[in-house]
């Protein structure tokens, strides 16, 4: 365990479809800890979906909203936070997460994500496997740089991953 930082939140980072939100929700139930999802926080604030925010205001505005959502968590304590897959694209976000707690990277393969991407309604440009693969390769070093802990989720059951992460809480 890393020393407690700031509000000792646990931030789950990782590519689309790595299971961040599901894990945060289930661990919240197991450990009676509140969980939040930065995408949902932004959607609530803007009263529209992430997809609509991208279409209406563009990615730059979404990233600013995402950073503001992270900063607002300084008013809370001990949350499990599921972060959007692109949170590490904004360098300031890594500093905020390290100030407010610690990062757990759910490290999976692109095929773990592609199934999810095809099912979910995230940004249309994710639909192409080539784009998603290139994006993950671009981001993997950023996830690893931000991570205090990395949990390999490749070929592992959700329950198995949950136990690995639970040991960190
Ligand atoms: C994004 C991932 C999404 C959401 C937005 C941008 C990305 O979050 O924040 O569509 O850039 O990878 P999830 O990873 O929770 O789907």
Short mmCIF file of N, CA and C and ligand atoms in Angstrom, two decimals:
data_model
loop_
_atom_site.label_atom_id
_atom_site.label_comp_id
_atom_site.label_asym_id
_atom_site.label_seq_id
_atom_site.Cartn_x
_atom_site.Cartn_y
_atom_site.Cartn_z
N UNK A 1 0.87 -1.21 0.00
CA UNK A 1 0.00 0.00 0.00
C UNK A 1 0.89 1.23 0.00
N UNK A 2 0.48 2.23 -0.79
CA UNK A 2 1.25 3.49 -0.76
C UNK A 2 0.78 4.28 0.47
N UNK A 3 1.62 5.21 0.88
CA UNK A 3 1.20 6.01 2.03
C UNK A 3 -0.10 6.74 1.64
N UNK A 4 -0.90 7.04 2.65
CA UNK A 4 -2.17 7.73 2.35
C UNK A 4 -1.86 9.11 1.82
N UNK A 5 -2.51 9.46 0.74
CA UNK A 5 -2.28 10.79 0.15
C UNK A 5 -3.59 11.57 0.24
N UNK A 6 -3.53 12.78 0.64
CA UNK A 6 -4.70 13.66 0.55
C UNK A 6 -5.96 12.96 1.03
N UNK A 7 -6.92 12.82 0.09
CA UNK A 7 -8.24 12.31 0.52
C UNK A 7 -8.29 10.80 0.41
N UNK A 8 -7.19 10.16 0.09
CA UNK A 8 -7.04 8.69 -0.08
C UNK A 8 -8.15 8.08 -0.94
N UNK A 9 -8.41 8.74 -2.06
CA UNK A 9 -9.30 8.12 -3.07
C UNK A 9 -8.52 7.05 -3.80
N UNK A 10 -9.23 6.10 -4.40
CA UNK A 10 -8.59 5.14 -5.31
C UNK A 10 -9.15 5.41 -6.70
N UNK A 11 -8.27 5.77 -7.65
CA UNK A 11 -8.69 6.09 -9.02
C UNK A 11 -8.41 4.87 -9.91
N UNK A 12 -9.45 4.40 -10.57
CA UNK A 12 -9.26 3.29 -11.51
C UNK A 12 -9.06 3.87 -12.90
N UNK A 13 -7.89 3.54 -13.48
CA UNK A 13 -7.60 4.03 -14.85
C UNK A 13 -7.41 2.82 -15.76
N UNK A 14 -7.65 3.07 -17.04
CA UNK A 14 -7.52 1.97 -18.02
C UNK A 14 -8.38 2.27 -19.22
N UNK A 15 -8.12 1.50 -20.27
CA UNK A 15 -8.79 1.77 -21.55
C UNK A 15 -10.27 1.43 -21.46
N UNK A 16 -11.01 1.92 -22.41
CA UNK A 16 -12.44 1.59 -22.55
C UNK A 16 -12.64 0.09 -22.39
N UNK A 17 -13.65 -0.28 -21.62
CA UNK A 17 -14.00 -1.70 -21.61
C UNK A 17 -13.14 -2.51 -20.67
N UNK A 18 -12.26 -1.83 -19.90
CA UNK A 18 -11.42 -2.60 -18.96
C UNK A 18 -12.22 -2.99 -17.72
N UNK A 19 -13.40 -2.40 -17.57
CA UNK A 19 -14.26 -2.79 -16.43
C UNK A 19 -14.10 -1.89 -15.22
N UNK A 20 -13.60 -0.67 -15.44
CA UNK A 20 -13.34 0.26 -14.33
C UNK A 20 -14.61 0.54 -13.52
N UNK A 21 -15.69 0.90 -14.25
CA UNK A 21 -16.91 1.32 -13.53
C UNK A 21 -17.52 0.15 -12.77
N UNK A 22 -17.56 -1.01 -13.43
CA UNK A 22 -18.16 -2.20 -12.79
C UNK A 22 -17.35 -2.56 -11.54
N UNK A 23 -16.05 -2.49 -11.66
CA UNK A 23 -15.18 -2.85 -10.53
C UNK A 23 -15.39 -1.87 -9.37
N UNK A 24 -15.42 -0.57 -9.68
CA UNK A 24 -15.59 0.44 -8.63
C UNK A 24 -16.93 0.23 -7.93
N UNK A 25 -17.96 -0.06 -8.72
CA UNK A 25 -19.30 -0.24 -8.14
C UNK A 25 -19.31 -1.48 -7.24
N UNK A 26 -18.74 -2.58 -7.73
CA UNK A 26 -18.79 -3.82 -6.92
C UNK A 26 -17.91 -3.75 -5.68
N UNK A 27 -16.74 -3.15 -5.83
CA UNK A 27 -15.86 -3.02 -4.65
C UNK A 27 -16.48 -2.06 -3.64
N UNK A 28 -17.19 -1.04 -4.15
CA UNK A 28 -17.89 -0.11 -3.26
C UNK A 28 -18.87 -0.88 -2.40
N UNK A 29 -19.58 -1.81 -3.03
CA UNK A 29 -20.54 -2.64 -2.29
C UNK A 29 -19.83 -3.55 -1.30
N UNK A 30 -18.72 -4.17 -1.74
CA UNK A 30 -18.01 -5.13 -0.88
C UNK A 30 -17.41 -4.44 0.35
N UNK A 31 -16.90 -3.23 0.13
CA UNK A 31 -16.17 -2.56 1.22
C UNK A 31 -16.93 -1.37 1.79
N UNK A 32 -18.22 -1.29 1.42
CA UNK A 32 -19.03 -0.18 1.92
C UNK A 32 -18.33 1.16 1.73
N UNK A 33 -17.75 1.33 0.51
CA UNK A 33 -17.12 2.61 0.17
C UNK A 33 -17.90 3.24 -0.98
N UNK A 34 -18.06 4.56 -0.92
CA UNK A 34 -18.80 5.22 -2.00
C UNK A 34 -17.96 5.21 -3.28
N UNK A 35 -18.60 5.10 -4.41
CA UNK A 35 -17.86 5.15 -5.67
C UNK A 35 -18.49 6.22 -6.55
N UNK A 36 -17.66 6.82 -7.41
CA UNK A 36 -18.14 7.81 -8.39
C UNK A 36 -17.48 7.49 -9.73
N UNK A 37 -18.07 8.01 -10.77
CA UNK A 37 -17.54 7.81 -12.13
C UNK A 37 -17.42 9.20 -12.76
N UNK A 38 -16.23 9.58 -13.20
CA UNK A 38 -16.05 10.95 -13.69
C UNK A 38 -16.90 11.23 -14.93
N UNK A 39 -17.14 10.21 -15.75
CA UNK A 39 -18.02 10.45 -16.91
C UNK A 39 -19.43 10.82 -16.46
N UNK A 40 -19.92 10.09 -15.46
CA UNK A 40 -21.29 10.36 -14.96
C UNK A 40 -21.33 11.75 -14.33
N UNK A 41 -20.25 12.13 -13.64
CA UNK A 41 -20.23 13.46 -13.00
C UNK A 41 -20.34 14.54 -14.07
N UNK A 42 -19.61 14.37 -15.18
CA UNK A 42 -19.64 15.36 -16.27
C UNK A 42 -21.02 15.37 -16.93
N UNK A 43 -21.58 14.18 -17.12
CA UNK A 43 -22.92 14.09 -17.76
C UNK A 43 -23.96 14.78 -16.89
N UNK A 44 -23.86 14.57 -15.58
CA UNK A 44 -24.84 15.20 -14.68
C UNK A 44 -24.71 16.72 -14.76
N UNK A 45 -23.48 17.19 -14.78
CA UNK A 45 -23.25 18.64 -14.81
C UNK A 45 -23.78 19.26 -16.10
N UNK A 46 -23.55 18.54 -17.21
CA UNK A 46 -23.92 19.11 -18.52
C UNK A 46 -25.33 18.69 -18.95
N UNK A 47 -25.92 17.78 -18.17
CA UNK A 47 -27.25 17.26 -18.54
C UNK A 47 -27.26 16.71 -19.96
N UNK A 48 -26.16 16.08 -20.35
CA UNK A 48 -26.15 15.38 -21.64
C UNK A 48 -25.09 14.28 -21.60
N UNK A 49 -25.22 13.35 -22.57
CA UNK A 49 -24.30 12.19 -22.57
C UNK A 49 -22.89 12.62 -22.98
N UNK A 50 -21.91 11.78 -22.64
CA UNK A 50 -20.52 12.07 -23.04
C UNK A 50 -20.43 12.18 -24.56
N UNK A 51 -21.15 11.26 -25.23
CA UNK A 51 -21.12 11.28 -26.70
C UNK A 51 -21.63 12.62 -27.22
N UNK A 52 -22.74 13.12 -26.62
CA UNK A 52 -23.34 14.39 -27.06
C UNK A 52 -22.39 15.55 -26.75
N UNK A 53 -21.67 15.45 -25.63
CA UNK A 53 -20.72 16.52 -25.26
C UNK A 53 -19.61 16.60 -26.31
N UNK A 54 -19.13 15.41 -26.73
CA UNK A 54 -18.09 15.41 -27.77
C UNK A 54 -18.63 16.05 -29.05
N UNK A 55 -19.84 15.63 -29.41
CA UNK A 55 -20.43 16.12 -30.68
C UNK A 55 -20.68 17.64 -30.59
N UNK A 56 -21.18 18.10 -29.44
CA UNK A 56 -21.60 19.49 -29.31
C UNK A 56 -20.45 20.44 -29.02
N UNK A 57 -19.55 20.03 -28.09
CA UNK A 57 -18.50 20.96 -27.63
C UNK A 57 -17.10 20.53 -28.04
N UNK A 58 -16.97 19.25 -28.45
CA UNK A 58 -15.64 18.76 -28.86
C UNK A 58 -14.86 18.17 -27.69
N UNK A 59 -13.77 17.47 -28.02
CA UNK A 59 -13.00 16.75 -26.99
C UNK A 59 -12.33 17.71 -26.00
N UNK A 60 -11.82 18.84 -26.50
CA UNK A 60 -11.10 19.78 -25.63
C UNK A 60 -11.97 20.20 -24.44
N UNK A 61 -13.22 20.51 -24.73
CA UNK A 61 -14.14 20.94 -23.67
C UNK A 61 -14.43 19.77 -22.73
N UNK A 62 -14.59 18.58 -23.32
CA UNK A 62 -14.85 17.41 -22.46
C UNK A 62 -13.69 17.21 -21.49
N UNK A 63 -12.44 17.33 -22.01
CA UNK A 63 -11.28 17.13 -21.14
C UNK A 63 -11.25 18.17 -20.02
N UNK A 64 -11.65 19.39 -20.31
CA UNK A 64 -11.67 20.44 -19.26
C UNK A 64 -12.72 20.08 -18.19
N UNK A 65 -13.86 19.57 -18.66
CA UNK A 65 -14.93 19.17 -17.72
C UNK A 65 -14.47 18.00 -16.85
N UNK A 66 -13.73 17.08 -17.50
CA UNK A 66 -13.23 15.89 -16.80
C UNK A 66 -12.25 16.32 -15.69
N UNK A 67 -11.39 17.28 -15.98
CA UNK A 67 -10.42 17.77 -14.98
C UNK A 67 -11.14 18.45 -13.84
N UNK A 68 -12.17 19.24 -14.17
CA UNK A 68 -12.93 19.92 -13.12
C UNK A 68 -13.63 18.89 -12.23
N UNK A 69 -14.10 17.81 -12.83
CA UNK A 69 -14.76 16.77 -12.03
C UNK A 69 -13.75 16.16 -11.05
N UNK A 70 -12.53 15.89 -11.54
CA UNK A 70 -11.50 15.33 -10.64
C UNK A 70 -11.19 16.30 -9.51
N UNK A 71 -11.01 17.57 -9.85
CA UNK A 71 -10.67 18.56 -8.83
C UNK A 71 -11.77 18.66 -7.76
N UNK A 72 -13.01 18.49 -8.17
CA UNK A 72 -14.12 18.63 -7.21
C UNK A 72 -14.08 17.53 -6.16
N UNK A 73 -13.34 16.44 -6.43
CA UNK A 73 -13.30 15.33 -5.48
C UNK A 73 -12.45 15.66 -4.25
N UNK A 74 -11.74 16.80 -4.30
CA UNK A 74 -10.92 17.18 -3.13
C UNK A 74 -11.84 17.48 -1.93
N UNK A 75 -13.14 17.62 -2.20
CA UNK A 75 -14.08 17.91 -1.10
C UNK A 75 -14.61 16.62 -0.47
N UNK A 76 -14.14 15.48 -1.00
CA UNK A 76 -14.62 14.18 -0.50
C UNK A 76 -13.48 13.41 0.15
N UNK A 77 -13.82 12.23 0.70
CA UNK A 77 -12.76 11.36 1.25
C UNK A 77 -13.03 9.92 0.86
N UNK A 78 -11.95 9.16 0.68
CA UNK A 78 -12.05 7.69 0.55
C UNK A 78 -13.06 7.21 -0.48
N UNK A 79 -13.03 7.80 -1.66
CA UNK A 79 -13.93 7.35 -2.73
C UNK A 79 -13.22 6.33 -3.62
N UNK A 80 -13.99 5.49 -4.26
CA UNK A 80 -13.50 4.69 -5.38
C UNK A 80 -13.94 5.44 -6.63
N UNK A 81 -12.97 5.82 -7.48
CA UNK A 81 -13.30 6.69 -8.62
C UNK A 81 -12.99 5.98 -9.94
N UNK A 82 -14.00 5.77 -10.74
CA UNK A 82 -13.80 5.19 -12.07
C UNK A 82 -13.58 6.35 -13.03
N UNK A 83 -12.42 6.38 -13.69
CA UNK A 83 -12.07 7.50 -14.57
C UNK A 83 -12.27 7.09 -16.04
N UNK A 84 -12.67 8.06 -16.88
CA UNK A 84 -12.79 7.79 -18.31
C UNK A 84 -11.43 7.34 -18.86
N UNK A 85 -11.50 6.57 -19.94
CA UNK A 85 -10.28 5.97 -20.49
C UNK A 85 -9.22 6.98 -20.91
N UNK A 86 -9.64 8.24 -21.17
CA UNK A 86 -8.69 9.24 -21.66
C UNK A 86 -8.17 10.16 -20.59
N UNK A 87 -8.46 9.84 -19.31
CA UNK A 87 -8.10 10.78 -18.24
C UNK A 87 -6.60 11.07 -18.21
N UNK A 88 -5.79 10.10 -18.60
CA UNK A 88 -4.33 10.29 -18.55
C UNK A 88 -3.82 11.15 -19.70
N UNK A 89 -4.71 11.52 -20.63
CA UNK A 89 -4.29 12.38 -21.76
C UNK A 89 -4.03 13.81 -21.27
N UNK A 90 -4.58 14.16 -20.11
CA UNK A 90 -4.38 15.51 -19.56
C UNK A 90 -3.35 15.42 -18.43
N UNK A 91 -2.13 15.91 -18.65
CA UNK A 91 -1.08 15.75 -17.63
C UNK A 91 -1.52 16.24 -16.24
N UNK A 92 -2.27 17.35 -16.20
CA UNK A 92 -2.68 17.89 -14.88
C UNK A 92 -3.50 16.86 -14.10
N UNK A 93 -4.22 16.01 -14.83
CA UNK A 93 -5.09 15.03 -14.13
C UNK A 93 -4.25 14.05 -13.31
N UNK A 94 -3.06 13.72 -13.82
CA UNK A 94 -2.22 12.74 -13.09
C UNK A 94 -1.76 13.36 -11.77
N UNK A 95 -1.41 14.66 -11.83
CA UNK A 95 -0.99 15.36 -10.60
C UNK A 95 -2.16 15.41 -9.62
N UNK A 96 -3.35 15.70 -10.10
CA UNK A 96 -4.53 15.78 -9.22
C UNK A 96 -4.78 14.42 -8.56
N UNK A 97 -4.76 13.35 -9.37
CA UNK A 97 -5.06 12.02 -8.82
C UNK A 97 -4.00 11.63 -7.78
N UNK A 98 -2.74 11.96 -8.05
CA UNK A 98 -1.68 11.60 -7.07
C UNK A 98 -1.78 12.44 -5.81
N UNK A 99 -2.34 13.64 -5.95
CA UNK A 99 -2.50 14.49 -4.75
C UNK A 99 -3.69 13.99 -3.90
N UNK A 100 -4.70 13.45 -4.59
CA UNK A 100 -5.94 13.09 -3.87
C UNK A 100 -6.02 11.61 -3.51
N UNK A 101 -5.06 10.83 -4.00
CA UNK A 101 -5.15 9.39 -3.66
C UNK A 101 -4.15 8.61 -4.49
N UNK A 102 -4.54 7.42 -4.91
CA UNK A 102 -3.59 6.68 -5.74
C UNK A 102 -4.33 5.97 -6.87
N UNK A 103 -3.55 5.66 -7.92
CA UNK A 103 -4.10 5.15 -9.17
C UNK A 103 -3.88 3.64 -9.32
N UNK A 104 -4.92 2.96 -9.71
CA UNK A 104 -4.84 1.52 -10.01
C UNK A 104 -5.14 1.35 -11.49
N UNK A 105 -4.15 0.83 -12.24
CA UNK A 105 -4.30 0.67 -13.69
C UNK A 105 -4.78 -0.74 -13.98
N UNK A 106 -5.95 -0.84 -14.64
CA UNK A 106 -6.48 -2.15 -15.07
C UNK A 106 -5.92 -2.38 -16.47
N UNK A 107 -4.89 -3.22 -16.52
CA UNK A 107 -4.10 -3.38 -17.74
C UNK A 107 -4.63 -4.57 -18.55
N UNK A 108 -5.34 -4.26 -19.64
CA UNK A 108 -5.92 -5.34 -20.46
C UNK A 108 -5.48 -5.20 -21.91
N UNK A 109 -5.84 -6.23 -22.70
CA UNK A 109 -5.53 -6.20 -24.13
C UNK A 109 -6.63 -5.45 -24.87
N UNK A 110 -6.30 -5.14 -26.12
CA UNK A 110 -7.28 -4.42 -26.90
C UNK A 110 -8.54 -5.25 -27.11
N UNK A 111 -8.37 -6.59 -27.20
CA UNK A 111 -9.60 -7.38 -27.47
C UNK A 111 -10.52 -7.35 -26.26
N UNK A 112 -9.96 -7.16 -25.06
CA UNK A 112 -10.86 -7.01 -23.89
C UNK A 112 -11.77 -5.80 -24.12
N UNK A 113 -11.19 -4.80 -24.79
CA UNK A 113 -11.94 -3.54 -24.94
C UNK A 113 -12.83 -3.53 -26.17
N UNK A 114 -12.35 -4.15 -27.25
CA UNK A 114 -13.10 -4.05 -28.51
C UNK A 114 -14.51 -4.59 -28.36
N UNK A 115 -14.62 -5.70 -27.60
CA UNK A 115 -15.97 -6.26 -27.41
C UNK A 115 -16.86 -5.18 -26.79
N UNK A 116 -16.33 -4.54 -25.75
CA UNK A 116 -17.11 -3.52 -25.03
C UNK A 116 -17.39 -2.32 -25.95
N UNK A 117 -16.39 -1.91 -26.71
CA UNK A 117 -16.56 -0.71 -27.56
C UNK A 117 -17.68 -0.95 -28.56
N UNK A 118 -17.70 -2.15 -29.14
CA UNK A 118 -18.73 -2.42 -30.16
C UNK A 118 -20.11 -2.40 -29.51
N UNK A 119 -20.14 -2.75 -28.18
CA UNK A 119 -21.45 -2.81 -27.51
C UNK A 119 -21.88 -1.41 -27.03
N UNK A 120 -20.88 -0.59 -26.63
CA UNK A 120 -21.31 0.66 -25.97
C UNK A 120 -21.43 1.78 -27.01
N UNK A 121 -21.94 2.89 -26.58
CA UNK A 121 -22.20 3.96 -27.56
C UNK A 121 -21.15 5.06 -27.45
N UNK A 122 -19.91 4.69 -27.12
CA UNK A 122 -18.91 5.77 -26.97
C UNK A 122 -18.58 6.36 -28.34
N UNK A 123 -17.57 7.21 -28.35
CA UNK A 123 -17.32 7.99 -29.55
C UNK A 123 -17.24 7.10 -30.80
N UNK A 124 -17.86 7.56 -31.89
CA UNK A 124 -17.89 6.76 -33.13
C UNK A 124 -16.48 6.35 -33.59
N UNK A 125 -15.48 7.24 -33.38
CA UNK A 125 -14.16 6.89 -33.94
C UNK A 125 -13.53 5.71 -33.20
N UNK A 126 -14.15 5.30 -32.07
CA UNK A 126 -13.63 4.10 -31.41
C UNK A 126 -14.04 2.85 -32.18
N UNK A 127 -15.02 3.03 -33.04
CA UNK A 127 -15.56 1.79 -33.63
C UNK A 127 -14.53 1.05 -34.44
N UNK A 128 -13.51 1.80 -34.97
CA UNK A 128 -12.56 1.06 -35.81
C UNK A 128 -11.51 0.43 -34.92
N UNK A 129 -11.29 -0.85 -35.11
CA UNK A 129 -10.32 -1.59 -34.29
C UNK A 129 -8.93 -0.98 -34.46
N UNK A 130 -8.63 -0.51 -35.68
CA UNK A 130 -7.29 0.05 -35.91
C UNK A 130 -7.09 1.30 -35.04
N UNK A 131 -8.13 2.16 -35.01
CA UNK A 131 -7.99 3.40 -34.23
C UNK A 131 -7.84 3.07 -32.74
N UNK A 132 -8.70 2.14 -32.28
CA UNK A 132 -8.66 1.80 -30.84
C UNK A 132 -7.31 1.18 -30.48
N UNK A 133 -6.80 0.32 -31.37
CA UNK A 133 -5.51 -0.34 -31.09
C UNK A 133 -4.37 0.68 -31.00
N UNK A 134 -4.38 1.62 -31.96
CA UNK A 134 -3.32 2.65 -31.97
C UNK A 134 -3.43 3.53 -30.72
N UNK A 135 -4.67 3.84 -30.34
CA UNK A 135 -4.89 4.71 -29.18
C UNK A 135 -4.39 4.01 -27.90
N UNK A 136 -4.69 2.72 -27.78
CA UNK A 136 -4.24 1.99 -26.58
C UNK A 136 -2.71 1.94 -26.53
N UNK A 137 -2.08 1.71 -27.67
CA UNK A 137 -0.60 1.66 -27.68
C UNK A 137 -0.02 3.03 -27.31
N UNK A 138 -0.68 4.07 -27.76
CA UNK A 138 -0.23 5.45 -27.41
C UNK A 138 -0.40 5.68 -25.91
N UNK A 139 -1.46 5.13 -25.34
CA UNK A 139 -1.79 5.44 -23.94
C UNK A 139 -1.13 4.53 -22.92
N UNK A 140 -0.77 3.32 -23.34
CA UNK A 140 -0.26 2.34 -22.36
C UNK A 140 0.89 2.93 -21.49
N UNK A 141 1.87 3.60 -22.11
CA UNK A 141 2.94 4.18 -21.26
C UNK A 141 2.41 5.25 -20.31
N UNK A 142 1.36 5.96 -20.75
CA UNK A 142 0.79 7.01 -19.89
C UNK A 142 0.08 6.38 -18.70
N UNK A 143 -0.64 5.28 -18.95
CA UNK A 143 -1.31 4.58 -17.84
C UNK A 143 -0.26 4.08 -16.84
N UNK A 144 0.80 3.50 -17.40
CA UNK A 144 1.83 2.92 -16.51
C UNK A 144 2.55 3.99 -15.70
N UNK A 145 2.74 5.15 -16.35
CA UNK A 145 3.42 6.26 -15.64
C UNK A 145 2.53 6.78 -14.50
N UNK A 146 1.22 6.77 -14.74
CA UNK A 146 0.29 7.32 -13.72
C UNK A 146 0.03 6.30 -12.61
N UNK A 147 0.21 5.01 -12.94
CA UNK A 147 -0.25 3.97 -12.00
C UNK A 147 0.64 3.84 -10.76
N UNK A 148 -0.02 3.79 -9.60
CA UNK A 148 0.71 3.38 -8.39
C UNK A 148 0.70 1.86 -8.31
N UNK A 149 -0.38 1.28 -8.83
CA UNK A 149 -0.49 -0.18 -8.90
C UNK A 149 -1.02 -0.55 -10.27
N UNK A 150 -0.52 -1.64 -10.85
CA UNK A 150 -1.03 -2.15 -12.13
C UNK A 150 -1.59 -3.54 -11.89
N UNK A 151 -2.84 -3.75 -12.29
CA UNK A 151 -3.46 -5.07 -12.15
C UNK A 151 -3.70 -5.61 -13.56
N UNK A 152 -3.06 -6.75 -13.88
CA UNK A 152 -3.22 -7.35 -15.21
C UNK A 152 -4.60 -8.04 -15.25
N UNK A 153 -5.44 -7.63 -16.18
CA UNK A 153 -6.79 -8.23 -16.22
C UNK A 153 -6.92 -9.24 -17.36
N UNK A 154 -5.82 -9.45 -18.12
CA UNK A 154 -5.90 -10.32 -19.30
C UNK A 154 -6.37 -11.73 -18.92
N UNK A 155 -7.48 -12.15 -19.55
CA UNK A 155 -7.94 -13.52 -19.37
C UNK A 155 -8.32 -13.86 -17.93
N UNK A 156 -8.50 -12.85 -17.09
CA UNK A 156 -8.84 -13.14 -15.69
C UNK A 156 -10.33 -12.84 -15.47
N UNK A 157 -10.94 -13.61 -14.57
CA UNK A 157 -12.37 -13.38 -14.31
C UNK A 157 -12.52 -12.08 -13.51
N UNK A 158 -13.71 -11.56 -13.57
CA UNK A 158 -14.00 -10.32 -12.84
C UNK A 158 -13.76 -10.51 -11.35
N UNK A 159 -14.18 -11.68 -10.85
CA UNK A 159 -14.03 -11.97 -9.40
C UNK A 159 -12.56 -12.00 -9.02
N UNK A 160 -11.75 -12.65 -9.86
CA UNK A 160 -10.31 -12.77 -9.61
C UNK A 160 -9.67 -11.38 -9.55
N UNK A 161 -10.04 -10.54 -10.52
CA UNK A 161 -9.48 -9.17 -10.56
C UNK A 161 -9.95 -8.40 -9.31
N UNK A 162 -11.22 -8.61 -8.95
CA UNK A 162 -11.75 -7.89 -7.77
C UNK A 162 -10.93 -8.22 -6.52
N UNK A 163 -10.57 -9.52 -6.36
CA UNK A 163 -9.78 -9.89 -5.17
C UNK A 163 -8.41 -9.21 -5.21
N UNK A 164 -7.81 -9.16 -6.42
CA UNK A 164 -6.48 -8.52 -6.52
C UNK A 164 -6.57 -7.06 -6.10
N UNK A 165 -7.61 -6.40 -6.58
CA UNK A 165 -7.75 -4.96 -6.27
C UNK A 165 -8.14 -4.78 -4.81
N UNK A 166 -8.98 -5.70 -4.31
CA UNK A 166 -9.43 -5.57 -2.91
C UNK A 166 -8.24 -5.56 -1.96
N UNK A 167 -7.17 -6.29 -2.31
CA UNK A 167 -5.99 -6.32 -1.43
C UNK A 167 -5.34 -4.94 -1.30
N UNK A 168 -5.62 -4.08 -2.29
CA UNK A 168 -4.99 -2.75 -2.27
C UNK A 168 -5.79 -1.77 -1.40
N UNK A 169 -7.03 -2.17 -1.12
CA UNK A 169 -7.90 -1.15 -0.44
C UNK A 169 -7.63 -1.13 1.05
C1 LIG B 1 -12.86 8.12 -23.43
C2 LIG B 1 -13.40 7.09 -22.67
C3 LIG B 1 -14.75 7.17 -22.07
C4 LIG B 1 -15.23 8.61 -21.96
C5 LIG B 1 -15.01 9.34 -23.27
C6 LIG B 1 -13.55 9.39 -23.63
C7 LIG B 1 -11.49 7.96 -24.01
O1 LIG B 1 -14.77 6.62 -20.77
O2 LIG B 1 -14.52 9.28 -20.93
O3 LIG B 1 -15.73 8.67 -24.27
O4 LIG B 1 -10.94 8.97 -24.49
O5 LIG B 1 -10.95 6.81 -23.93
P1 LIG B 1 -14.80 5.01 -20.50
O6 LIG B 1 -13.40 4.51 -20.59
O7 LIG B 1 -15.35 4.85 -19.10
O8 LIG B 1 -15.72 4.43 -21.54
#
